[in-house]
mmCIF file of C-alpha atoms in Angstrom:
data_model
loop_
_atom_site.group_PDB
_atom_site.id
_atom_site.type_symbol
_atom_site.label_atom_id
_atom_site.label_comp_id
_atom_site.label_asym_id
_atom_site.label_seq_id
_atom_site.Cartn_x
_atom_site.Cartn_y
_atom_site.Cartn_z
ATOM 1 C CA MET A 19 15.019 23.816 35.944
ATOM 2 C CA ASN A 20 11.345 23.330 38.144
ATOM 3 C CA PRO A 21 8.508 21.110 37.688
ATOM 4 C CA GLN A 22 6.667 23.265 36.484
ATOM 5 C CA ASP A 23 9.168 24.224 33.053
ATOM 6 C CA ALA A 24 10.147 20.946 33.396
ATOM 7 C CA GLN A 25 6.101 19.856 32.570
ATOM 8 C CA SER A 26 6.122 21.994 30.031
ATOM 9 C CA SER A 27 8.619 20.847 28.019
ATOM 10 C CA LEU A 28 7.054 17.486 28.424
ATOM 11 C CA ASP A 29 3.811 18.376 26.861
ATOM 12 C CA SER A 30 5.939 19.752 23.737
ATOM 13 C CA ILE A 31 7.338 17.069 23.385
ATOM 14 C CA ARG A 32 4.052 14.782 23.326
ATOM 15 C CA ARG A 33 2.248 17.588 20.996
ATOM 16 C CA LEU A 34 5.458 17.423 18.633
ATOM 17 C CA GLN A 35 5.259 13.112 18.923
ATOM 18 C CA ASP A 36 0.825 13.154 17.654
ATOM 19 C CA LYS A 37 1.711 16.079 15.083
ATOM 20 C CA THR A 38 4.941 13.912 13.841
ATOM 21 C CA ARG A 39 1.992 10.575 14.124
ATOM 22 C CA GLU A 40 -0.568 12.872 12.280
ATOM 23 C CA GLU A 41 2.894 13.221 10.140
ATOM 24 C CA ILE A 42 2.982 9.548 8.942
ATOM 25 C CA VAL A 43 -0.492 8.971 8.609
ATOM 26 C CA ARG A 44 -1.129 11.662 5.716
ATOM 27 C CA GLN A 45 2.050 10.980 4.114
ATOM 28 C CA MET A 46 0.901 6.875 3.809
ATOM 29 C CA PHE A 47 -0.387 5.874 0.706
ATOM 30 C CA PRO A 48 -0.489 9.017 -1.160
ATOM 31 C CA LEU A 49 -2.766 9.497 -4.256
ATOM 32 C CA PRO A 50 0.637 9.399 -7.058
ATOM 33 C CA TYR A 51 2.176 6.763 -5.653
ATOM 34 C CA VAL A 52 -1.018 4.906 -4.931
ATOM 35 C CA ALA A 53 -1.768 5.501 -9.527
ATOM 36 C CA ILE A 54 1.330 4.426 -10.096
ATOM 37 C CA SER A 55 1.621 1.329 -7.969
ATOM 38 C CA ALA A 56 -1.536 0.397 -8.915
ATOM 39 C CA LEU A 57 -0.562 0.858 -12.848
ATOM 40 C CA GLY A 58 2.124 -1.706 -11.490
ATOM 41 C CA ILE A 59 -0.410 -3.902 -10.474
ATOM 42 C CA LEU A 60 -2.295 -4.639 -13.807
ATOM 43 C CA VAL A 61 0.870 -4.944 -15.864
ATOM 44 C CA GLY A 62 2.058 -7.257 -13.941
ATOM 45 C CA PHE A 63 -1.206 -9.084 -13.380
ATOM 46 C CA ALA A 64 -2.448 -8.861 -17.203
ATOM 47 C CA SER A 65 0.575 -9.407 -18.711
ATOM 48 C CA ILE A 66 0.260 -13.147 -17.174
ATOM 49 C CA ASP A 67 -1.196 -14.165 -19.960
ATOM 50 C CA LEU A 68 1.445 -13.443 -22.578
ATOM 51 C CA PRO A 69 3.482 -15.161 -24.382
ATOM 52 C CA ARG A 70 6.896 -15.845 -23.431
ATOM 53 C CA PRO A 71 9.043 -13.394 -23.445
ATOM 54 C CA TRP A 72 6.560 -10.767 -23.309
ATOM 55 C CA SER A 73 4.860 -12.515 -19.679
ATOM 56 C CA ILE A 74 9.042 -12.019 -17.716
ATOM 57 C CA ILE A 75 9.232 -8.815 -19.234
ATOM 58 C CA GLY A 76 5.931 -7.101 -18.676
ATOM 59 C CA ASN A 77 6.138 -9.697 -14.906
ATOM 60 C CA LEU A 78 9.751 -7.683 -14.473
ATOM 61 C CA LEU A 79 8.524 -3.909 -15.272
ATOM 62 C CA GLY A 80 4.567 -4.395 -13.511
ATOM 63 C CA PHE A 81 5.705 -5.974 -10.046
ATOM 64 C CA GLY A 82 8.953 -4.204 -10.438
ATOM 65 C CA LEU A 83 7.083 -1.083 -10.427
ATOM 66 C CA TYR A 84 4.783 -1.366 -7.513
ATOM 67 C CA ALA A 85 7.566 -3.087 -4.997
ATOM 68 C CA GLY A 86 10.096 -0.043 -6.701
ATOM 69 C CA ILE A 87 7.465 2.666 -6.266
ATOM 70 C CA GLY A 88 7.050 1.516 -3.262
ATOM 71 C CA ILE A 89 10.500 1.270 -2.341
ATOM 72 C CA ALA A 90 10.916 4.883 -3.282
ATOM 73 C CA TYR A 91 8.106 6.492 -1.355
ATOM 74 C CA SER A 92 10.015 4.795 1.937
ATOM 75 C CA HIS A 93 13.107 6.793 0.768
ATOM 76 C CA TRP A 94 12.061 10.524 -0.817
ATOM 77 C CA ALA A 95 9.084 10.696 2.981
ATOM 78 C CA SER A 96 10.006 13.641 5.047
ATOM 79 C CA VAL A 97 9.095 11.378 8.451
ATOM 80 C CA ARG A 98 10.048 8.347 8.394
ATOM 81 C CA ARG A 99 9.295 5.845 11.278
ATOM 82 C CA LYS A 100 10.167 2.438 11.463
ATOM 83 C CA PRO A 101 6.795 0.178 11.091
ATOM 84 C CA THR A 102 5.786 -2.160 13.595
ATOM 85 C CA GLY A 103 4.074 -5.541 13.044
ATOM 86 C CA GLN A 104 0.402 -4.817 13.322
ATOM 87 C CA GLU A 105 1.782 -2.530 10.721
ATOM 88 C CA MET A 106 3.570 -5.095 8.611
ATOM 89 C CA GLY A 107 1.031 -7.296 9.045
ATOM 90 C CA ILE A 108 -1.454 -4.763 7.181
ATOM 91 C CA TYR A 109 0.827 -4.698 4.040
ATOM 92 C CA LEU A 110 0.848 -8.463 4.140
ATOM 93 C CA ALA A 111 -3.112 -8.892 4.762
ATOM 94 C CA LEU A 112 -3.140 -5.977 1.990
ATOM 95 C CA SER A 113 -1.147 -8.224 -0.406
ATOM 96 C CA ALA A 114 -3.021 -11.506 -0.012
ATOM 97 C CA VAL A 115 -6.954 -10.106 -0.466
ATOM 98 C CA LEU A 116 -4.857 -8.739 -3.651
ATOM 99 C CA LEU A 117 -3.366 -12.013 -4.890
ATOM 100 C CA LEU A 118 -7.049 -12.997 -3.671
ATOM 101 C CA VAL A 119 -9.205 -10.356 -5.747
ATOM 102 C CA PHE A 120 -7.635 -11.734 -8.313
ATOM 103 C CA GLY A 121 -7.593 -15.346 -7.996
ATOM 104 C CA ILE A 122 -11.424 -14.638 -8.121
ATOM 105 C CA SER A 123 -11.345 -12.211 -10.832
ATOM 106 C CA ARG A 124 -9.612 -14.340 -13.236
ATOM 107 C CA ILE A 125 -12.208 -17.385 -12.499
ATOM 108 C CA ALA A 126 -14.991 -15.139 -12.328
ATOM 109 C CA ALA A 127 -13.438 -13.446 -16.347
ATOM 110 C CA PHE A 128 -13.521 -16.989 -17.085
ATOM 111 C CA PHE A 129 -16.532 -18.520 -16.396
ATOM 112 C CA LEU A 130 -18.192 -14.959 -18.586
ATOM 113 C CA PHE A 131 -15.216 -15.145 -21.774
ATOM 114 C CA GLY A 132 -13.878 -18.514 -21.550
ATOM 115 C CA VAL A 133 -11.369 -19.754 -22.582
ATOM 116 C CA PRO A 134 -7.580 -17.355 -22.464
ATOM 117 C CA SER A 135 -7.210 -15.488 -25.214
ATOM 118 C CA HIS A 136 -3.923 -13.212 -26.126
ATOM 119 C CA GLY A 137 -5.946 -10.176 -26.349
ATOM 120 C CA LEU A 138 -6.386 -6.272 -24.532
ATOM 121 C CA LEU A 139 -9.624 -9.047 -22.984
ATOM 122 C CA SER A 140 -7.332 -11.436 -21.852
ATOM 123 C CA GLN A 141 -8.741 -13.023 -18.725
ATOM 124 C CA ALA A 142 -5.069 -11.868 -17.333
ATOM 125 C CA ALA A 143 -5.881 -8.990 -18.045
ATOM 126 C CA ILE A 144 -10.268 -8.492 -16.948
ATOM 127 C CA ALA A 145 -7.940 -9.641 -13.048
ATOM 128 C CA GLY A 146 -5.581 -7.115 -13.235
ATOM 129 C CA THR A 147 -8.004 -4.502 -14.379
ATOM 130 C CA VAL A 148 -10.209 -5.312 -10.881
ATOM 131 C CA THR A 149 -7.786 -5.785 -8.388
ATOM 132 C CA ALA A 150 -5.587 -2.438 -9.467
ATOM 133 C CA VAL A 151 -9.156 -0.910 -9.406
ATOM 134 C CA THR A 152 -9.720 -2.694 -5.944
ATOM 135 C CA TYR A 153 -6.592 -1.945 -4.568
ATOM 136 C CA VAL A 154 -7.146 2.033 -5.189
ATOM 137 C CA ALA A 155 -10.720 1.295 -3.429
ATOM 138 C CA ILE A 156 -9.402 -0.166 -0.443
ATOM 139 C CA THR A 157 -6.220 1.949 -0.022
ATOM 140 C CA PRO A 158 -8.321 4.572 2.456
ATOM 141 C CA LEU A 159 -8.939 1.737 4.535
ATOM 142 C CA ALA A 160 -5.620 0.477 5.296
ATOM 143 C CA ARG A 161 -4.347 4.035 5.474
ATOM 144 C CA ARG A 162 -7.299 4.682 8.370
ATOM 145 C CA ALA A 163 -5.505 1.081 9.638
ATOM 146 C CA MET A 164 -2.326 2.357 9.788
ATOM 147 C CA LYS A 165 -3.597 5.146 12.019
ATOM 148 C CA THR A 166 -5.661 2.738 14.281
ATOM 149 C CA ILE A 167 -2.123 0.791 14.421
ATOM 150 C CA MET A 168 -0.224 4.334 15.445
ATOM 151 C CA GLN A 169 -3.753 5.674 18.356
ATOM 152 C CA GLN A 170 -3.180 2.158 20.077
ATOM 153 C CA ASP A 171 0.039 2.425 20.284
ATOM 154 C CA ASP A 172 0.679 5.960 22.151
ATOM 155 C CA LYS A 173 -1.932 4.995 24.395
ATOM 156 C CA GLY A 174 0.461 2.139 24.924
ATOM 157 C CA ARG A 175 3.478 3.680 25.889
#
């Protein structure tokens, strides 16, 4: 193999790696999965104010749906990659932000609506709705952060 063929092969490998990374970023947080995950967040958080055993069933169904869609997506994705520590940090930060939003919005709902009722407008239902909408709204930011991390990984190699 002459040096020109070797360089051509290396250029092709780099180009294909870039296409693979672009495909990974494009497939991160696809809208159908984001919508299903948001529904899981809503059901999981909104069911907190329900009496037992309904609160337990709602939590299991909602958060099971949220976690299950993430697991299913990781298996159904056409391009896979082992997440780095920074990428796992993004997922953890996303979870922390959602918990913070739920807590703050539940406190705000308490001050706006008073003692929790077990109806549709309970504090948890309002806070769960706010949290689910927040999840959908910040998903593009998480996708952008993941893209930045992948690009930094490329430059470090």
